[in-house]
N, C-alpha and C. Protein backbone atom coordinates (compact mmCIF):
# COMPACT_ATOMS: atom_id res chain seq x y z
N MET A 1 186.81 85.47 94.10
CA MET A 1 185.42 85.15 93.83
C MET A 1 184.67 84.95 95.14
N SER A 2 183.37 85.28 95.16
CA SER A 2 182.54 85.13 96.34
C SER A 2 182.43 83.67 96.74
N THR A 3 182.25 83.42 98.05
CA THR A 3 182.03 82.08 98.55
C THR A 3 180.54 81.87 98.77
N VAL A 4 180.01 80.76 98.29
CA VAL A 4 178.59 80.45 98.42
C VAL A 4 178.42 79.30 99.39
N THR A 5 177.61 79.52 100.42
CA THR A 5 177.36 78.46 101.41
C THR A 5 175.96 77.88 101.27
N ALA A 6 175.05 78.59 100.60
CA ALA A 6 173.68 78.10 100.44
C ALA A 6 173.65 76.88 99.53
N LYS A 7 172.73 75.98 99.81
CA LYS A 7 172.56 74.82 98.94
C LYS A 7 171.92 75.24 97.63
N PRO A 8 172.43 74.74 96.51
CA PRO A 8 171.81 75.07 95.22
C PRO A 8 170.37 74.55 95.16
N LYS A 9 169.52 75.36 94.54
CA LYS A 9 168.15 74.95 94.29
C LYS A 9 168.09 74.42 92.86
N ILE A 10 167.69 73.17 92.73
CA ILE A 10 167.74 72.48 91.45
C ILE A 10 166.33 72.10 91.01
N ALA A 11 166.00 72.37 89.76
CA ALA A 11 164.72 71.94 89.18
C ALA A 11 164.95 70.68 88.35
N LEU A 12 164.14 69.67 88.60
CA LEU A 12 164.15 68.46 87.79
C LEU A 12 162.96 68.57 86.83
N ILE A 13 163.26 68.75 85.55
CA ILE A 13 162.23 69.08 84.56
C ILE A 13 161.88 67.87 83.70
N ILE A 14 160.62 67.46 83.76
CA ILE A 14 160.15 66.35 82.92
C ILE A 14 159.89 66.89 81.52
N GLY A 15 160.62 66.39 80.54
CA GLY A 15 160.61 66.97 79.21
C GLY A 15 159.68 66.33 78.21
N SER A 16 158.78 65.47 78.66
CA SER A 16 157.79 64.87 77.77
C SER A 16 156.40 65.13 78.35
N THR A 17 155.43 65.36 77.48
CA THR A 17 154.06 65.61 77.94
C THR A 17 153.06 64.59 77.42
N ARG A 18 153.52 63.58 76.72
CA ARG A 18 152.60 62.58 76.16
C ARG A 18 151.85 61.84 77.27
N ALA A 19 150.60 61.48 77.00
CA ALA A 19 149.82 60.72 77.97
C ALA A 19 150.47 59.38 78.29
N ALA A 20 151.11 58.78 77.28
CA ALA A 20 151.71 57.45 77.46
C ALA A 20 153.20 57.51 77.78
N ARG A 21 153.67 58.65 78.27
CA ARG A 21 155.11 58.82 78.48
C ARG A 21 155.67 57.85 79.52
N PHE A 22 156.94 57.51 79.34
CA PHE A 22 157.70 56.71 80.29
C PHE A 22 158.44 57.62 81.28
N ALA A 23 158.44 58.91 81.02
CA ALA A 23 159.29 59.86 81.72
C ALA A 23 159.12 59.86 83.23
N ASP A 24 157.93 59.55 83.71
CA ASP A 24 157.71 59.60 85.16
C ASP A 24 158.59 58.61 85.91
N VAL A 25 158.90 57.48 85.28
CA VAL A 25 159.71 56.47 85.96
C VAL A 25 161.13 56.98 86.21
N PRO A 26 161.88 57.40 85.18
CA PRO A 26 163.21 57.94 85.46
C PRO A 26 163.17 59.24 86.26
N ALA A 27 162.11 60.03 86.09
CA ALA A 27 162.02 61.29 86.84
C ALA A 27 161.93 61.01 88.34
N GLN A 28 161.07 60.11 88.72
CA GLN A 28 160.91 59.80 90.15
C GLN A 28 162.16 59.14 90.71
N TRP A 29 162.82 58.32 89.89
CA TRP A 29 164.06 57.68 90.36
C TRP A 29 165.15 58.73 90.57
N MET A 30 165.30 59.65 89.62
CA MET A 30 166.33 60.68 89.75
C MET A 30 166.00 61.64 90.88
N LEU A 31 164.73 61.92 91.07
CA LEU A 31 164.30 62.76 92.19
C LEU A 31 164.72 62.12 93.52
N LYS A 32 164.54 60.82 93.62
CA LYS A 32 164.93 60.10 94.83
C LYS A 32 166.43 60.20 95.07
N GLN A 33 167.23 60.07 94.01
CA GLN A 33 168.69 60.16 94.16
C GLN A 33 169.08 61.55 94.64
N ALA A 34 168.45 62.57 94.08
CA ALA A 34 168.78 63.94 94.46
C ALA A 34 168.32 64.26 95.88
N GLN A 35 167.15 63.77 96.25
CA GLN A 35 166.62 64.05 97.59
C GLN A 35 167.42 63.36 98.69
N ALA A 36 168.15 62.32 98.33
CA ALA A 36 168.96 61.61 99.32
C ALA A 36 170.23 62.37 99.68
N ARG A 37 170.53 63.41 98.95
CA ARG A 37 171.75 64.19 99.18
C ARG A 37 171.46 65.37 100.10
N GLU A 38 172.51 65.83 100.76
CA GLU A 38 172.37 66.97 101.67
C GLU A 38 172.97 68.25 101.10
N ASP A 39 173.48 68.19 99.85
CA ASP A 39 174.16 69.35 99.28
C ASP A 39 173.36 70.05 98.19
N LEU A 40 172.07 69.71 98.06
CA LEU A 40 171.21 70.41 97.11
C LEU A 40 169.76 70.27 97.55
N ASP A 41 168.92 71.18 97.08
CA ASP A 41 167.48 71.09 97.23
C ASP A 41 166.89 70.92 95.83
N VAL A 42 166.00 69.96 95.68
CA VAL A 42 165.48 69.66 94.35
C VAL A 42 163.96 69.75 94.35
N GLU A 43 163.41 70.21 93.23
CA GLU A 43 161.96 70.32 93.06
C GLU A 43 161.61 69.83 91.66
N LEU A 44 160.54 69.08 91.57
CA LEU A 44 160.09 68.53 90.29
C LEU A 44 159.25 69.55 89.54
N LEU A 45 159.57 69.80 88.28
CA LEU A 45 158.75 70.63 87.40
C LEU A 45 158.28 69.77 86.22
N ASP A 46 156.98 69.72 86.05
CA ASP A 46 156.38 68.92 84.98
C ASP A 46 155.86 69.87 83.90
N LEU A 47 156.33 69.70 82.67
CA LEU A 47 155.86 70.58 81.60
C LEU A 47 154.35 70.48 81.38
N ARG A 48 153.73 69.41 81.83
CA ARG A 48 152.27 69.32 81.74
C ARG A 48 151.58 70.41 82.58
N ASP A 49 152.28 70.89 83.60
CA ASP A 49 151.70 71.90 84.49
C ASP A 49 151.86 73.32 83.96
N PHE A 50 152.51 73.44 82.81
CA PHE A 50 152.71 74.75 82.19
C PHE A 50 152.13 74.69 80.78
N ASN A 51 151.05 75.41 80.59
CA ASN A 51 150.34 75.36 79.31
C ASN A 51 151.02 76.32 78.32
N LEU A 52 152.27 76.01 78.00
CA LEU A 52 153.05 76.88 77.13
C LEU A 52 152.53 76.79 75.69
N PRO A 53 152.23 77.91 75.07
CA PRO A 53 151.84 77.87 73.65
C PRO A 53 153.05 77.55 72.79
N PHE A 54 152.80 77.12 71.57
CA PHE A 54 153.91 76.97 70.64
C PHE A 54 154.53 78.34 70.43
N PHE A 55 155.85 78.43 70.49
CA PHE A 55 156.54 79.72 70.51
C PHE A 55 156.08 80.61 69.36
N ASP A 56 155.52 81.77 69.72
CA ASP A 56 154.99 82.68 68.72
C ASP A 56 155.22 84.13 69.13
N GLU A 57 156.29 84.35 69.91
CA GLU A 57 156.61 85.70 70.35
C GLU A 57 157.28 86.47 69.20
N VAL A 58 157.36 87.79 69.33
CA VAL A 58 157.99 88.58 68.28
C VAL A 58 159.49 88.33 68.23
N ALA A 59 160.06 87.92 69.35
CA ALA A 59 161.49 87.59 69.43
C ALA A 59 161.73 86.85 70.73
N SER A 60 162.94 86.35 70.88
CA SER A 60 163.33 85.69 72.13
C SER A 60 163.18 86.65 73.30
N SER A 61 162.89 86.11 74.47
CA SER A 61 162.81 86.95 75.67
C SER A 61 164.18 87.52 76.05
N ALA A 62 165.24 87.09 75.37
CA ALA A 62 166.54 87.73 75.54
C ALA A 62 166.49 89.17 75.08
N TRP A 63 165.56 89.48 74.16
CA TRP A 63 165.51 90.80 73.54
C TRP A 63 164.28 91.61 73.91
N VAL A 64 163.14 90.93 74.00
CA VAL A 64 161.90 91.64 74.34
C VAL A 64 161.10 90.79 75.33
N PRO A 65 160.31 91.43 76.21
CA PRO A 65 159.51 90.67 77.17
C PRO A 65 158.48 89.79 76.45
N SER A 66 158.26 88.61 76.99
CA SER A 66 157.26 87.70 76.42
C SER A 66 155.86 88.25 76.67
N GLN A 67 154.96 88.03 75.71
CA GLN A 67 153.58 88.48 75.83
C GLN A 67 152.68 87.41 76.45
N SER A 68 153.06 86.16 76.31
CA SER A 68 152.24 85.07 76.85
C SER A 68 152.33 85.03 78.38
N PRO A 69 151.20 85.12 79.07
CA PRO A 69 151.24 85.02 80.53
C PRO A 69 151.83 83.70 81.03
N GLU A 70 151.57 82.63 80.29
CA GLU A 70 152.09 81.33 80.72
C GLU A 70 153.60 81.27 80.53
N ALA A 71 154.11 81.92 79.49
CA ALA A 71 155.57 81.99 79.31
C ALA A 71 156.20 82.79 80.44
N VAL A 72 155.56 83.88 80.84
CA VAL A 72 156.08 84.68 81.94
C VAL A 72 156.08 83.86 83.23
N ARG A 73 155.01 83.09 83.47
CA ARG A 73 154.96 82.24 84.66
C ARG A 73 156.08 81.20 84.63
N TRP A 74 156.35 80.65 83.47
CA TRP A 74 157.43 79.68 83.30
C TRP A 74 158.77 80.34 83.61
N GLN A 75 159.00 81.53 83.08
CA GLN A 75 160.25 82.24 83.33
C GLN A 75 160.42 82.56 84.81
N GLU A 76 159.36 83.01 85.45
CA GLU A 76 159.43 83.33 86.88
C GLU A 76 159.72 82.09 87.72
N THR A 77 159.19 80.96 87.29
CA THR A 77 159.47 79.70 87.99
C THR A 77 160.94 79.32 87.84
N LEU A 78 161.45 79.36 86.62
CA LEU A 78 162.85 78.99 86.37
C LEU A 78 163.81 79.89 87.12
N ALA A 79 163.46 81.16 87.27
CA ALA A 79 164.36 82.12 87.91
C ALA A 79 164.69 81.75 89.35
N ARG A 80 163.86 80.93 89.97
CA ARG A 80 164.10 80.54 91.37
C ARG A 80 165.22 79.52 91.53
N PHE A 81 165.68 78.94 90.42
CA PHE A 81 166.59 77.81 90.51
C PHE A 81 168.01 78.16 90.09
N ASP A 82 168.95 77.40 90.65
CA ASP A 82 170.38 77.59 90.38
C ASP A 82 170.93 76.58 89.38
N GLY A 83 170.15 75.57 89.06
CA GLY A 83 170.60 74.55 88.12
C GLY A 83 169.43 73.64 87.77
N PHE A 84 169.67 72.75 86.81
CA PHE A 84 168.57 71.96 86.26
C PHE A 84 169.00 70.52 85.97
N ILE A 85 168.04 69.61 86.14
CA ILE A 85 168.17 68.23 85.67
C ILE A 85 167.05 68.02 84.68
N PHE A 86 167.38 67.68 83.45
CA PHE A 86 166.37 67.43 82.44
C PHE A 86 166.12 65.93 82.29
N VAL A 87 164.85 65.55 82.24
CA VAL A 87 164.47 64.18 81.93
C VAL A 87 164.18 64.15 80.44
N VAL A 88 165.00 63.42 79.70
CA VAL A 88 165.05 63.56 78.24
C VAL A 88 164.61 62.27 77.54
N ALA A 89 163.55 62.37 76.77
CA ALA A 89 163.17 61.31 75.84
C ALA A 89 163.83 61.59 74.49
N GLU A 90 164.09 60.55 73.73
CA GLU A 90 164.65 60.76 72.40
C GLU A 90 163.60 60.44 71.35
N TYR A 91 163.24 61.45 70.56
CA TYR A 91 162.31 61.29 69.44
C TYR A 91 163.08 61.56 68.15
N ASN A 92 163.22 60.57 67.30
CA ASN A 92 163.86 60.76 65.99
C ASN A 92 165.22 61.45 66.11
N HIS A 93 166.04 60.92 67.02
CA HIS A 93 167.42 61.38 67.22
C HIS A 93 167.53 62.76 67.87
N SER A 94 166.46 63.26 68.48
CA SER A 94 166.54 64.55 69.14
C SER A 94 165.60 64.58 70.34
N LEU A 95 165.55 65.74 71.00
CA LEU A 95 164.69 65.90 72.16
C LEU A 95 163.25 66.19 71.73
N THR A 96 162.34 66.13 72.67
CA THR A 96 160.93 66.33 72.36
C THR A 96 160.64 67.77 71.95
N GLY A 97 159.59 67.95 71.16
CA GLY A 97 159.15 69.29 70.80
C GLY A 97 158.73 70.08 72.03
N ALA A 98 158.12 69.41 73.01
CA ALA A 98 157.67 70.09 74.23
C ALA A 98 158.85 70.68 74.99
N LEU A 99 159.93 69.93 75.09
CA LEU A 99 161.11 70.44 75.81
C LEU A 99 161.79 71.55 75.03
N LYS A 100 161.92 71.39 73.72
CA LYS A 100 162.52 72.46 72.92
C LYS A 100 161.71 73.74 73.04
N ASN A 101 160.39 73.63 73.00
CA ASN A 101 159.53 74.80 73.12
C ASN A 101 159.71 75.46 74.49
N ALA A 102 159.82 74.65 75.54
CA ALA A 102 160.02 75.20 76.89
C ALA A 102 161.36 75.91 77.00
N LEU A 103 162.38 75.36 76.37
CA LEU A 103 163.69 76.02 76.35
C LEU A 103 163.60 77.36 75.64
N ASP A 104 162.87 77.41 74.52
CA ASP A 104 162.76 78.63 73.73
C ASP A 104 161.98 79.73 74.44
N HIS A 105 161.12 79.34 75.38
CA HIS A 105 160.26 80.31 76.05
C HIS A 105 160.96 81.03 77.21
N ALA A 106 162.24 80.83 77.38
CA ALA A 106 163.01 81.57 78.40
C ALA A 106 164.39 81.82 77.83
N TYR A 107 165.14 82.67 78.52
CA TYR A 107 166.52 82.89 78.09
C TYR A 107 167.40 83.27 79.28
N LYS A 108 167.19 84.45 79.84
CA LYS A 108 168.06 84.87 80.94
C LYS A 108 167.91 83.96 82.15
N GLU A 109 166.77 83.29 82.27
CA GLU A 109 166.55 82.39 83.40
C GLU A 109 167.40 81.13 83.31
N TRP A 110 167.86 80.79 82.11
CA TRP A 110 168.78 79.66 81.92
C TRP A 110 170.24 80.11 82.04
N SER A 111 170.48 81.37 81.76
CA SER A 111 171.85 81.86 81.55
C SER A 111 172.74 81.71 82.78
N HIS A 112 173.97 81.24 82.53
CA HIS A 112 174.99 81.08 83.57
C HIS A 112 174.55 80.13 84.69
N LYS A 113 173.81 79.11 84.27
CA LYS A 113 173.39 78.06 85.20
C LYS A 113 173.75 76.69 84.60
N PRO A 114 174.02 75.70 85.45
CA PRO A 114 174.41 74.39 84.94
C PRO A 114 173.22 73.45 84.79
N PHE A 115 173.45 72.38 84.04
CA PHE A 115 172.42 71.35 83.92
C PHE A 115 173.06 69.99 83.69
N THR A 116 172.30 68.98 84.06
CA THR A 116 172.63 67.61 83.70
C THR A 116 171.35 66.97 83.19
N ALA A 117 171.40 65.67 82.87
CA ALA A 117 170.24 65.03 82.27
C ALA A 117 170.20 63.55 82.60
N ILE A 118 168.99 63.02 82.59
CA ILE A 118 168.77 61.58 82.60
C ILE A 118 167.91 61.28 81.37
N GLY A 119 168.44 60.46 80.48
CA GLY A 119 167.76 60.18 79.23
C GLY A 119 167.45 58.71 79.08
N TYR A 120 166.45 58.42 78.26
CA TYR A 120 166.05 57.03 78.09
C TYR A 120 165.66 56.76 76.64
N GLY A 121 165.82 55.51 76.25
CA GLY A 121 165.53 55.08 74.89
C GLY A 121 166.52 54.01 74.48
N GLY A 122 166.43 53.57 73.23
CA GLY A 122 167.30 52.49 72.76
C GLY A 122 168.78 52.77 72.95
N VAL A 123 169.19 54.04 72.77
CA VAL A 123 170.59 54.42 72.98
C VAL A 123 170.72 55.36 74.18
N GLY A 124 169.74 55.29 75.07
CA GLY A 124 169.82 56.09 76.29
C GLY A 124 169.66 57.58 76.05
N ALA A 125 169.01 57.95 74.96
CA ALA A 125 168.82 59.36 74.59
C ALA A 125 170.13 60.09 74.39
N ALA A 126 171.17 59.37 74.00
CA ALA A 126 172.49 59.99 73.83
C ALA A 126 172.46 61.11 72.81
N ARG A 127 171.76 60.91 71.70
CA ARG A 127 171.73 61.93 70.65
C ARG A 127 170.87 63.12 71.08
N ALA A 128 169.77 62.84 71.79
CA ALA A 128 168.93 63.93 72.27
C ALA A 128 169.67 64.78 73.29
N ILE A 129 170.42 64.14 74.17
CA ILE A 129 171.17 64.89 75.18
C ILE A 129 172.28 65.71 74.53
N GLU A 130 172.90 65.18 73.48
CA GLU A 130 173.89 65.98 72.75
C GLU A 130 173.24 67.22 72.14
N HIS A 131 172.04 67.07 71.59
CA HIS A 131 171.33 68.24 71.06
C HIS A 131 171.00 69.22 72.18
N LEU A 132 170.60 68.69 73.33
CA LEU A 132 170.30 69.54 74.48
C LEU A 132 171.54 70.34 74.89
N ARG A 133 172.70 69.71 74.85
CA ARG A 133 173.93 70.42 75.22
C ARG A 133 174.24 71.55 74.24
N LEU A 134 173.98 71.33 72.96
CA LEU A 134 174.20 72.39 71.97
C LEU A 134 173.25 73.57 72.21
N ILE A 135 172.00 73.26 72.54
CA ILE A 135 171.04 74.31 72.86
C ILE A 135 171.49 75.05 74.12
N GLY A 136 171.95 74.28 75.10
CA GLY A 136 172.42 74.88 76.35
C GLY A 136 173.55 75.87 76.13
N ILE A 137 174.46 75.56 75.23
CA ILE A 137 175.56 76.48 74.92
C ILE A 137 175.00 77.82 74.44
N GLU A 138 174.02 77.75 73.55
CA GLU A 138 173.42 78.99 73.04
C GLU A 138 172.72 79.77 74.15
N MET A 139 172.21 79.06 75.16
CA MET A 139 171.55 79.71 76.29
C MET A 139 172.54 80.16 77.37
N HIS A 140 173.83 80.03 77.10
CA HIS A 140 174.88 80.39 78.06
C HIS A 140 174.82 79.51 79.31
N MET A 141 174.44 78.25 79.12
CA MET A 141 174.40 77.30 80.22
C MET A 141 175.69 76.49 80.22
N VAL A 142 175.89 75.73 81.30
CA VAL A 142 177.04 74.84 81.42
C VAL A 142 176.52 73.42 81.63
N SER A 143 176.93 72.51 80.77
CA SER A 143 176.53 71.11 80.90
C SER A 143 177.55 70.35 81.73
N THR A 144 177.05 69.46 82.57
CA THR A 144 177.95 68.52 83.22
C THR A 144 178.52 67.57 82.17
N HIS A 145 179.68 67.00 82.48
CA HIS A 145 180.24 65.99 81.59
C HIS A 145 179.43 64.70 81.66
N ALA A 146 179.03 64.33 82.87
CA ALA A 146 178.30 63.08 83.08
C ALA A 146 176.80 63.29 82.91
N ALA A 147 176.13 62.24 82.45
CA ALA A 147 174.67 62.19 82.39
C ALA A 147 174.27 60.74 82.63
N VAL A 148 172.99 60.53 82.88
CA VAL A 148 172.48 59.17 83.10
C VAL A 148 171.77 58.73 81.83
N HIS A 149 172.19 57.59 81.29
CA HIS A 149 171.61 57.06 80.05
C HIS A 149 170.97 55.71 80.34
N ILE A 150 169.66 55.64 80.23
CA ILE A 150 168.95 54.36 80.36
C ILE A 150 168.73 53.83 78.96
N GLY A 151 169.59 52.93 78.53
CA GLY A 151 169.54 52.45 77.16
C GLY A 151 169.72 50.95 77.07
N GLY A 152 169.64 50.44 75.86
CA GLY A 152 169.90 49.03 75.61
C GLY A 152 169.03 48.12 76.45
N SER A 153 169.64 47.08 77.01
CA SER A 153 168.87 46.10 77.78
C SER A 153 168.28 46.71 79.04
N ASP A 154 168.94 47.72 79.63
CA ASP A 154 168.37 48.38 80.81
C ASP A 154 167.04 49.04 80.47
N PHE A 155 167.00 49.73 79.33
CA PHE A 155 165.76 50.38 78.93
C PHE A 155 164.67 49.36 78.67
N PHE A 156 164.99 48.31 77.94
CA PHE A 156 163.97 47.34 77.59
C PHE A 156 163.54 46.50 78.79
N THR A 157 164.39 46.39 79.79
CA THR A 157 164.00 45.71 81.03
C THR A 157 162.92 46.49 81.76
N SER A 158 163.04 47.82 81.77
CA SER A 158 162.12 48.65 82.56
C SER A 158 160.97 49.23 81.74
N PHE A 159 161.09 49.25 80.42
CA PHE A 159 160.04 49.85 79.58
C PHE A 159 158.77 49.00 79.65
N PRO A 160 157.62 49.62 79.91
CA PRO A 160 156.38 48.85 80.11
C PRO A 160 156.00 47.91 78.98
N ALA A 161 156.27 48.32 77.73
CA ALA A 161 155.85 47.50 76.59
C ALA A 161 156.72 46.27 76.38
N VAL A 162 157.84 46.19 77.12
CA VAL A 162 158.74 45.04 76.95
C VAL A 162 158.88 44.30 78.28
N GLY A 163 159.88 44.68 79.08
CA GLY A 163 160.13 43.95 80.32
C GLY A 163 159.22 44.35 81.47
N ASN A 164 158.87 45.64 81.53
CA ASN A 164 157.97 46.17 82.55
C ASN A 164 158.43 45.85 83.97
N GLN A 165 159.75 45.87 84.19
CA GLN A 165 160.30 45.63 85.52
C GLN A 165 160.50 46.96 86.25
N PRO A 166 160.43 46.97 87.57
CA PRO A 166 160.70 48.21 88.31
C PRO A 166 162.10 48.72 87.99
N ILE A 167 162.26 50.03 87.98
CA ILE A 167 163.56 50.61 87.65
C ILE A 167 164.63 50.19 88.66
N GLU A 168 164.20 49.82 89.86
CA GLU A 168 165.17 49.34 90.86
C GLU A 168 165.89 48.09 90.40
N THR A 169 165.29 47.37 89.44
CA THR A 169 165.93 46.17 88.89
C THR A 169 167.25 46.51 88.21
N ILE A 170 167.34 47.72 87.64
CA ILE A 170 168.53 48.10 86.89
C ILE A 170 169.32 49.22 87.56
N GLU A 171 168.89 49.68 88.72
CA GLU A 171 169.47 50.90 89.27
C GLU A 171 170.95 50.80 89.61
N GLN A 172 171.45 49.59 89.86
CA GLN A 172 172.89 49.47 90.14
C GLN A 172 173.72 49.87 88.92
N ASN A 173 173.12 49.77 87.74
CA ASN A 173 173.82 50.21 86.53
C ASN A 173 173.74 51.73 86.35
N LEU A 174 172.82 52.37 87.05
CA LEU A 174 172.59 53.81 86.88
C LEU A 174 173.20 54.66 87.98
N ILE A 175 173.33 54.10 89.17
CA ILE A 175 173.78 54.88 90.33
C ILE A 175 175.14 55.52 90.13
N PRO A 176 176.15 54.83 89.58
CA PRO A 176 177.46 55.50 89.41
C PRO A 176 177.39 56.76 88.56
N SER A 177 176.70 56.70 87.43
CA SER A 177 176.63 57.90 86.58
C SER A 177 175.75 58.96 87.21
N ALA A 178 174.69 58.56 87.92
CA ALA A 178 173.84 59.54 88.59
C ALA A 178 174.61 60.28 89.68
N THR A 179 175.41 59.54 90.43
CA THR A 179 176.21 60.16 91.49
C THR A 179 177.21 61.15 90.92
N THR A 180 177.89 60.74 89.86
CA THR A 180 178.86 61.64 89.23
C THR A 180 178.18 62.87 88.65
N ALA A 181 177.06 62.67 87.97
CA ALA A 181 176.33 63.79 87.37
C ALA A 181 175.88 64.79 88.43
N LEU A 182 175.37 64.30 89.55
CA LEU A 182 174.91 65.19 90.61
C LEU A 182 176.08 65.86 91.31
N ASP A 183 177.19 65.14 91.49
CA ASP A 183 178.39 65.77 92.05
C ASP A 183 178.83 66.95 91.18
N GLU A 184 178.88 66.73 89.88
CA GLU A 184 179.29 67.78 88.95
C GLU A 184 178.28 68.93 88.95
N LEU A 185 177.00 68.60 89.02
CA LEU A 185 175.97 69.64 89.00
C LEU A 185 176.10 70.54 90.23
N VAL A 186 176.33 69.94 91.40
CA VAL A 186 176.49 70.74 92.62
C VAL A 186 177.73 71.62 92.51
N TRP A 187 178.84 71.06 92.02
CA TRP A 187 180.08 71.85 91.89
C TRP A 187 179.85 73.06 90.99
N TRP A 188 179.28 72.82 89.82
CA TRP A 188 179.04 73.92 88.88
C TRP A 188 178.00 74.90 89.42
N SER A 189 176.99 74.40 90.10
CA SER A 189 175.97 75.29 90.66
C SER A 189 176.59 76.27 91.63
N LYS A 190 177.44 75.77 92.53
CA LYS A 190 178.05 76.64 93.53
C LYS A 190 179.02 77.62 92.87
N ALA A 191 179.77 77.14 91.90
CA ALA A 191 180.72 78.02 91.21
C ALA A 191 179.99 79.14 90.48
N LEU A 192 178.91 78.81 89.81
CA LEU A 192 178.18 79.82 89.05
C LEU A 192 177.32 80.70 89.94
N MET A 193 176.83 80.18 91.06
CA MET A 193 176.14 81.03 92.03
C MET A 193 177.09 82.12 92.53
N ALA A 194 178.31 81.73 92.85
CA ALA A 194 179.30 82.70 93.31
C ALA A 194 179.63 83.71 92.23
N ALA A 195 179.79 83.23 91.00
CA ALA A 195 180.12 84.13 89.90
C ALA A 195 178.98 85.11 89.63
N ARG A 196 177.73 84.63 89.67
CA ARG A 196 176.60 85.53 89.45
C ARG A 196 176.50 86.57 90.57
N ALA A 197 176.75 86.13 91.80
CA ALA A 197 176.70 87.06 92.93
C ALA A 197 177.77 88.13 92.80
N GLU A 198 178.95 87.73 92.37
CA GLU A 198 180.04 88.70 92.20
C GLU A 198 179.72 89.68 91.09
N THR A 199 179.16 89.18 89.99
CA THR A 199 178.78 90.06 88.88
C THR A 199 177.71 91.06 89.33
N ALA A 200 176.73 90.57 90.10
CA ALA A 200 175.67 91.46 90.59
C ALA A 200 176.23 92.53 91.52
N ALA A 201 177.17 92.13 92.39
CA ALA A 201 177.78 93.09 93.31
C ALA A 201 178.54 94.17 92.55
N ARG A 202 179.26 93.78 91.53
CA ARG A 202 180.00 94.75 90.72
C ARG A 202 179.07 95.71 90.01
N SER A 203 177.92 95.19 89.54
CA SER A 203 176.95 96.04 88.85
C SER A 203 176.37 97.08 89.80
N GLU A 204 176.14 96.69 91.08
CA GLU A 204 175.61 97.63 92.06
C GLU A 204 176.62 98.74 92.36
N VAL A 205 177.90 98.37 92.44
CA VAL A 205 178.93 99.35 92.71
C VAL A 205 179.05 100.34 91.55
N ALA A 206 178.97 99.79 90.33
CA ALA A 206 179.08 100.63 89.13
C ALA A 206 177.87 101.57 89.04
């Protein structure tokens, strides 16, 4: 297999678009953890900056090109990255409609790339992240084993409507899982970058 020396380019995707969202707090904290590392480059992507319509294409972009210019812009943006960190809110035991719609608006740009997640809510978005992993499998993605779950008393300590404390108040409870999740994300990113490069090289020879 090919050896990859370049640092993986990782997109940190904020998966909620509500005006009153809490997502910015864990997103900025996770961005800080990723930026402190020397083995990846990370960029924040906010779904608010992509005016994606509700999915109304004739079929998935796996089969036919998307007609929506904004969907094409989203796909072109995702194509620049080697892996993803999703910021996941849990709504009614699943992920947000905005994030599901964003996932549906691309296909090959997700394929053969890894992802991890930081989730928040009463149970740390555990059920939403499990749903995200099932969607990821269909997109030919690879999920890390570890994820960051801000749940229980940690969530209520930092949530504005309850404790409203800075996330640094609870970060010692989050750092171990964040470190493991990012370690796994880098490992999978490099492995899949090499695999994609080898596949591309074989296609050129053929």
